[in-house]
Amino acid sequence: MSNETPESSQRVLLITGASSGIGAATARATCAADWRVVLAARSHDRLRALAEELGGEERALAVTCDVTDWDAQQRMVEAALSAFGQLDAAFANAGFGGPRGFLADTPEHWREMVLTNVYGAALTLRATIPALTRSRGHLLLTSSVAGRRVLPGSLYSCTKHAVTAMGEAARQDLHGTGIRVSLIEPGITDTPFFDRRPSEALRDEDIARAVLFVISQAPHVDVNEILIRPTAQQL
Ligand SMILES: NC(=O)c1ccc[n+]([C@@H]2O[C@H](COP(=O)([O-])OP(=O)(O)OC[C@H]3O[C@@H](n4cnc5c(N)ncnc54)[C@H](OP(=O)(O)O)[C@@H]3O)[C@@H](O)[C@H]2O)c1
């Protein structure tokens, strides 16, 4: 007997931060498992190339969206619903880091990072919850190991603690709607997140497989958190 549910080929996953790294790998893994995907980020050319690779507009829709812009987030969800008619899962994954040390980074970069990682993720939740309520769908947020333990001098770590709290706050808020909420908490993963690419790191497809595991559970199973480190990472 097949493990596939009958409607699996109909399901639609929206991913922010889909132009690169974990988001792009998740799009590839979920498309291969018969999901359709909505790819959102600022780099339209990269999104379009990925959408083509994944089979074109029947399977993958590229939507330019700066997650710090509420109007753009609303347009993203409208485009998703207009193309595919439903939203079954949304992955608030867009984000970036910066140098550690409270004197190291610029205030302008801090502002962009906090707006993207925290406000942007909250806007993605806000924009997608109505459609996910209709589908009894699934919300996922990319936090981090840095959202579970404090890194010295890292405002990035503070933003990811906020995302960790946001996941649990949303889970409690959405209790009774049928929406599941899951935090994805990667350790060091080799993506363009890092200016100097790390060695002995996870690969983006390792995280993508975890996302696929989380969204492939039966409706009564909510994997609330999944924390994944490379074997070589101590802290
Ligand atoms: N790599 C790691 O070790 C690691 C560990 C833990 C958690 N994470 C988290 O994983 C998530 C994905 O990062 P990654 O490692 O895959 O890095 P990445 O390859 O640099 O991907 C970051 C993605 O976020 C998008 N993005 C950034 N700012 C945006 C904005 N304002 N609006 C829309 N999209 C925006 C980027 O696309 P555009 O530039 O095209 O907009 C890109 O698609 C982030 O939240 C990161 O904090 C990463």
Tab-separated table of C-alpha atoms and ligand atoms in Angstrom:
chain	number	residue	atom	x	y	z
A	1	MET	CA	0.000	0.000	0.000
A	2	SER	CA	1.300	3.462	-0.857
A	3	ASN	CA	2.136	5.871	1.973
A	4	GLU	CA	0.961	8.802	-0.124
A	5	THR	CA	-2.263	10.490	0.868
A	6	PRO	CA	-4.631	10.865	-2.102
A	7	GLU	CA	-4.463	14.661	-2.177
A	8	SER	CA	-0.649	14.932	-1.807
A	9	SER	CA	-0.157	16.053	-5.399
A	10	GLN	CA	-2.517	18.955	-4.740
A	11	ARG	CA	-0.700	20.449	-1.779
A	12	VAL	CA	0.861	23.879	-1.951
A	13	LEU	CA	3.825	25.108	0.103
A	14	LEU	CA	4.803	28.789	0.190
A	15	ILE	CA	8.471	29.443	1.048
A	16	THR	CA	10.044	32.811	1.848
A	17	GLY	CA	13.784	33.014	1.305
A	18	ALA	CA	13.357	30.542	-1.555
A	19	SER	CA	15.995	32.038	-3.849
A	20	SER	CA	18.921	30.365	-2.079
A	21	GLY	CA	20.152	27.898	0.543
A	22	ILE	CA	17.628	26.173	2.787
A	23	GLY	CA	14.580	27.697	1.070
A	24	ALA	CA	15.664	26.639	-2.427
A	25	ALA	CA	16.640	23.149	-1.210
A	26	THR	CA	13.243	22.805	0.477
A	27	ALA	CA	11.532	23.774	-2.765
A	28	ARG	CA	13.478	21.058	-4.612
A	29	ALA	CA	12.762	18.384	-1.976
A	30	THR	CA	9.060	19.142	-1.643
A	31	CYS	CA	8.517	19.427	-5.400
A	32	ALA	CA	10.138	16.016	-5.776
A	33	ALA	CA	7.566	14.778	-3.229
A	34	ASP	CA	4.684	16.131	-5.354
A	35	TRP	CA	4.065	19.441	-3.634
A	36	ARG	CA	3.541	22.600	-5.636
A	37	VAL	CA	5.573	25.533	-4.389
A	38	VAL	CA	5.355	29.303	-4.196
A	39	LEU	CA	8.872	30.740	-4.214
A	40	ALA	CA	9.263	34.146	-2.559
A	41	ALA	CA	12.335	36.360	-2.096
A	42	ARG	CA	13.700	39.623	-3.517
A	43	SER	CA	15.876	38.107	-6.289
A	44	HIS	CA	13.361	37.571	-9.040
A	45	ASP	CA	15.813	36.160	-11.608
A	46	ARG	CA	16.972	33.449	-9.220
A	47	LEU	CA	13.388	32.567	-8.322
A	48	ARG	CA	12.373	32.350	-11.979
A	49	ALA	CA	15.320	30.101	-12.784
A	50	LEU	CA	14.396	27.821	-9.875
A	51	ALA	CA	10.716	27.775	-10.903
A	52	GLU	CA	11.754	26.723	-14.421
A	53	GLU	CA	14.010	24.013	-13.004
A	54	LEU	CA	11.101	22.694	-10.928
A	55	GLY	CA	8.770	22.339	-13.902
A	56	GLY	CA	7.386	25.793	-14.605
A	57	GLU	CA	4.217	27.483	-13.449
A	58	GLU	CA	2.167	24.300	-13.071
A	59	ARG	CA	4.503	23.302	-10.238
A	60	ALA	CA	6.307	26.412	-9.034
A	61	LEU	CA	5.347	30.073	-8.894
A	62	ALA	CA	8.017	32.766	-8.481
A	63	VAL	CA	6.862	35.841	-6.531
A	64	THR	CA	9.117	38.788	-5.783
A	65	CYS	CA	8.575	39.770	-2.166
A	66	ASP	CA	10.548	41.736	0.387
A	67	VAL	CA	9.242	40.203	3.616
A	68	THR	CA	9.585	43.514	5.457
A	69	ASP	CA	6.862	44.986	3.187
A	70	TRP	CA	3.310	44.149	4.323
A	71	ASP	CA	1.740	45.029	0.962
A	72	ALA	CA	4.226	42.744	-0.813
A	73	GLN	CA	3.418	39.899	1.589
A	74	GLN	CA	-0.290	40.306	0.929
A	75	ARG	CA	0.335	40.338	-2.840
A	76	MET	CA	2.444	37.170	-2.441
A	77	VAL	CA	-0.440	35.281	-0.825
A	78	GLU	CA	-2.941	36.640	-3.383
A	79	ALA	CA	-0.667	35.448	-6.204
A	80	ALA	CA	-0.366	32.015	-4.573
A	81	LEU	CA	-4.128	31.637	-4.184
A	82	SER	CA	-4.800	32.941	-7.661
A	83	ALA	CA	-2.326	30.450	-9.204
A	84	PHE	CA	-3.037	27.378	-7.096
A	85	GLY	CA	-6.346	28.078	-5.286
A	86	GLN	CA	-5.119	26.993	-1.857
A	87	LEU	CA	-2.253	27.131	0.593
A	88	ASP	CA	-1.457	24.059	2.671
A	89	ALA	CA	1.801	25.120	4.283
A	90	ALA	CA	3.827	28.298	4.689
A	91	PHE	CA	7.531	28.349	5.572
A	92	ALA	CA	8.688	31.696	7.036
A	93	ASN	CA	12.358	31.136	6.275
A	94	ALA	CA	13.801	34.428	4.945
A	95	GLY	CA	16.566	35.787	7.131
A	96	PHE	CA	20.213	36.685	7.484
A	97	GLY	CA	22.888	37.242	10.105
A	98	GLY	CA	25.677	39.673	10.793
A	99	PRO	CA	28.927	40.134	12.648
A	100	ARG	CA	28.940	39.375	16.363
A	101	GLY	CA	29.682	42.099	18.911
A	102	PHE	CA	27.443	44.976	19.977
A	103	LEU	CA	29.982	47.432	18.550
A	104	ALA	CA	30.738	45.445	15.404
A	105	ASP	CA	27.783	45.838	13.061
A	106	THR	CA	26.116	49.037	11.828
A	107	PRO	CA	22.758	50.255	13.207
A	108	GLU	CA	21.376	50.209	9.644
A	109	HIS	CA	22.273	46.534	9.189
A	110	TRP	CA	20.762	45.734	12.598
A	111	ARG	CA	17.545	47.404	11.524
A	112	GLU	CA	17.333	45.372	8.310
A	113	MET	CA	18.131	42.151	10.159
A	114	VAL	CA	15.555	42.682	12.901
A	115	LEU	CA	12.932	43.753	10.366
A	116	THR	CA	13.607	40.743	8.126
A	117	ASN	CA	14.107	38.025	10.719
A	118	VAL	CA	11.414	39.057	13.217
A	119	TYR	CA	8.919	41.519	11.689
A	120	GLY	CA	9.128	39.775	8.296
A	121	ALA	CA	8.415	36.365	9.823
A	122	ALA	CA	5.474	37.805	11.782
A	123	LEU	CA	4.088	39.375	8.601
A	124	THR	CA	4.343	36.019	6.804
A	125	LEU	CA	2.317	34.420	9.588
A	126	ARG	CA	-0.221	37.216	9.450
A	127	ALA	CA	-0.536	37.041	5.655
A	128	THR	CA	-0.902	33.250	5.459
A	129	ILE	CA	-3.025	32.368	8.539
A	130	PRO	CA	-6.412	33.038	6.834
A	131	ALA	CA	-5.656	30.643	3.952
A	132	LEU	CA	-4.056	28.102	6.309
A	133	THR	CA	-7.152	28.220	8.522
A	134	ARG	CA	-9.270	27.249	5.509
A	135	SER	CA	-6.940	24.354	4.643
A	136	ARG	CA	-6.195	23.375	8.278
A	137	GLY	CA	-2.632	23.804	7.105
A	138	HIS	CA	0.869	24.044	8.513
A	139	LEU	CA	3.059	26.984	9.536
A	140	LEU	CA	6.836	26.553	9.726
A	141	LEU	CA	9.397	29.082	10.883
A	142	THR	CA	13.171	28.913	10.525
A	143	SER	CA	14.693	29.641	13.894
A	144	SER	CA	18.189	28.305	14.630
A	145	VAL	CA	20.428	26.700	17.205
A	146	ALA	CA	21.094	30.406	17.844
A	147	GLY	CA	17.415	30.688	18.805
A	148	ARG	CA	17.882	28.051	21.493
A	149	ARG	CA	21.223	29.141	22.996
A	150	VAL	CA	22.607	32.646	23.326
A	151	LEU	CA	25.649	33.508	21.214
A	152	PRO	CA	27.984	36.176	22.637
A	153	GLY	CA	27.401	39.627	21.155
A	154	SER	CA	24.916	38.312	18.622
A	155	LEU	CA	21.850	40.386	17.857
A	156	TYR	CA	21.172	37.690	15.234
A	157	SER	CA	20.831	35.191	18.091
A	158	CYS	CA	18.339	37.590	19.732
A	159	THR	CA	16.263	37.703	16.539
A	160	LYS	CA	16.177	33.901	16.405
A	161	HIS	CA	15.112	33.701	20.068
A	162	ALA	CA	12.234	35.953	19.014
A	163	VAL	CA	11.391	33.534	16.184
A	164	THR	CA	11.466	30.603	18.625
A	165	ALA	CA	9.038	32.490	20.868
A	166	MET	CA	6.921	33.410	17.833
A	167	GLY	CA	6.500	29.760	16.913
A	168	GLU	CA	5.230	28.820	20.357
A	169	ALA	CA	3.092	31.983	20.610
A	170	ALA	CA	1.497	31.160	17.253
A	171	ARG	CA	0.972	27.505	18.181
A	172	GLN	CA	-0.961	28.507	21.293
A	173	ASP	CA	-2.849	31.279	19.491
A	174	LEU	CA	-3.920	28.940	16.682
A	175	HIS	CA	-4.995	26.122	18.994
A	176	GLY	CA	-8.358	24.822	17.810
A	177	THR	CA	-7.927	25.927	14.185
A	178	GLY	CA	-6.287	22.698	13.049
A	179	ILE	CA	-3.175	24.628	11.950
A	180	ARG	CA	0.076	22.996	13.013
A	181	VAL	CA	3.111	25.127	13.873
A	182	SER	CA	6.693	23.885	13.641
A	183	LEU	CA	10.043	25.465	14.356
A	184	ILE	CA	12.966	24.398	12.167
A	185	GLU	CA	16.198	24.961	14.113
A	186	PRO	CA	19.298	24.351	11.982
A	187	GLY	CA	22.841	24.276	13.233
A	188	ILE	CA	25.672	25.382	10.975
A	189	THR	CA	24.552	24.796	7.404
A	190	ASP	CA	26.686	25.440	4.345
A	191	THR	CA	24.744	28.139	2.465
A	192	PRO	CA	25.425	31.684	1.207
A	193	PHE	CA	24.319	32.793	4.712
A	194	PHE	CA	28.062	32.684	5.452
A	195	ASP	CA	30.570	34.928	3.646
A	196	ARG	CA	33.206	32.275	4.335
A	197	ARG	CA	31.623	28.866	3.752
A	198	PRO	CA	31.900	26.596	6.820
A	199	SER	CA	33.480	23.154	6.795
A	200	GLU	CA	31.941	20.126	8.538
A	201	ALA	CA	28.559	21.758	8.191
A	202	LEU	CA	25.117	20.460	7.330
A	203	ARG	CA	24.018	20.778	3.708
A	204	ASP	CA	20.893	22.697	2.758
A	205	GLU	CA	19.240	19.460	1.608
A	206	ASP	CA	19.677	18.005	5.125
A	207	ILE	CA	17.372	20.727	6.451
A	208	ALA	CA	15.023	20.316	3.487
A	209	ARG	CA	14.571	16.629	4.363
A	210	ALA	CA	13.644	17.634	7.916
A	211	VAL	CA	11.059	20.091	6.590
A	212	LEU	CA	9.595	17.393	4.367
A	213	PHE	CA	9.423	15.023	7.361
A	214	VAL	CA	7.585	17.667	9.398
A	215	ILE	CA	4.976	18.440	6.722
A	216	SER	CA	4.456	14.766	5.837
A	217	GLN	CA	2.983	13.785	9.220
A	218	ALA	CA	-0.662	12.853	9.721
A	219	PRO	CA	-2.974	15.787	10.600
A	220	HIS	CA	-3.040	14.872	14.312
A	221	VAL	CA	0.786	15.010	14.588
A	222	ASP	CA	2.471	18.391	15.114
A	223	VAL	CA	6.270	18.222	15.236
A	224	ASN	CA	6.683	21.420	17.259
A	225	GLU	CA	10.463	21.780	17.037
A	226	ILE	CA	13.242	20.083	15.155
A	227	LEU	CA	16.816	20.962	16.179
A	228	ILE	CA	19.538	19.669	13.871
A	229	ARG	CA	23.281	20.123	14.318
A	230	PRO	CA	26.098	18.743	12.223
A	231	THR	CA	27.761	15.937	14.127
A	232	ALA	CA	30.903	18.088	14.330
A	233	GLN	CA	29.169	21.060	16.038
A	234	GLN	CA	29.641	21.172	19.818
A	235	LEU	CA	27.681	24.295	20.899
B	1	LIG	N1	22.987	28.621	7.229
B	1	LIG	C1	22.934	28.392	8.539
B	1	LIG	O1	23.896	27.924	9.175
B	1	LIG	C2	21.661	28.685	9.281
B	1	LIG	C3	21.524	28.155	10.575
B	1	LIG	C4	20.362	28.411	11.282
B	1	LIG	C5	19.357	29.152	10.732
B	1	LIG	N2	19.506	29.671	9.468
B	1	LIG	C6	18.407	30.452	8.920
B	1	LIG	O2	17.955	29.811	7.738
B	1	LIG	C7	17.245	30.764	6.943
B	1	LIG	C8	17.701	30.626	5.506
B	1	LIG	O3	19.074	30.959	5.443
B	1	LIG	P1	20.121	30.188	4.504
B	1	LIG	O4	21.134	29.588	5.377
B	1	LIG	O5	19.413	29.357	3.529
B	1	LIG	O6	20.839	31.446	3.818
B	1	LIG	P2	20.749	32.068	2.359
B	1	LIG	O7	21.133	31.045	1.352
B	1	LIG	O8	21.514	33.345	2.419
B	1	LIG	O9	19.186	32.369	2.162
B	1	LIG	C9	18.548	33.481	2.744
B	1	LIG	C10	17.263	33.721	1.985
B	1	LIG	O10	16.539	34.797	2.602
B	1	LIG	C11	16.122	35.696	1.593
B	1	LIG	N3	15.918	37.023	2.129
B	1	LIG	C12	16.791	37.779	2.855
B	1	LIG	N4	16.220	38.968	3.157
B	1	LIG	C13	14.976	38.957	2.598
B	1	LIG	C14	13.908	39.889	2.547
B	1	LIG	N5	13.975	41.098	3.140
B	1	LIG	N6	12.767	39.549	1.903
B	1	LIG	C15	12.677	38.329	1.312
B	1	LIG	N7	13.633	37.407	1.316
B	1	LIG	C16	14.787	37.729	1.958
B	1	LIG	C17	17.228	35.628	0.536
B	1	LIG	O11	16.741	35.984	-0.742
B	1	LIG	P3	16.913	37.392	-1.483
B	1	LIG	O12	18.272	37.934	-1.115
B	1	LIG	O13	16.750	37.014	-2.911
B	1	LIG	O14	15.787	38.235	-0.989
B	1	LIG	C18	17.515	34.134	0.540
B	1	LIG	O15	16.612	33.454	-0.290
B	1	LIG	C19	17.529	32.130	7.575
B	1	LIG	O16	16.402	32.508	8.339
B	1	LIG	C20	18.722	31.861	8.477
B	1	LIG	O17	18.765	32.748	9.570
B	1	LIG	C21	20.626	29.437	8.731
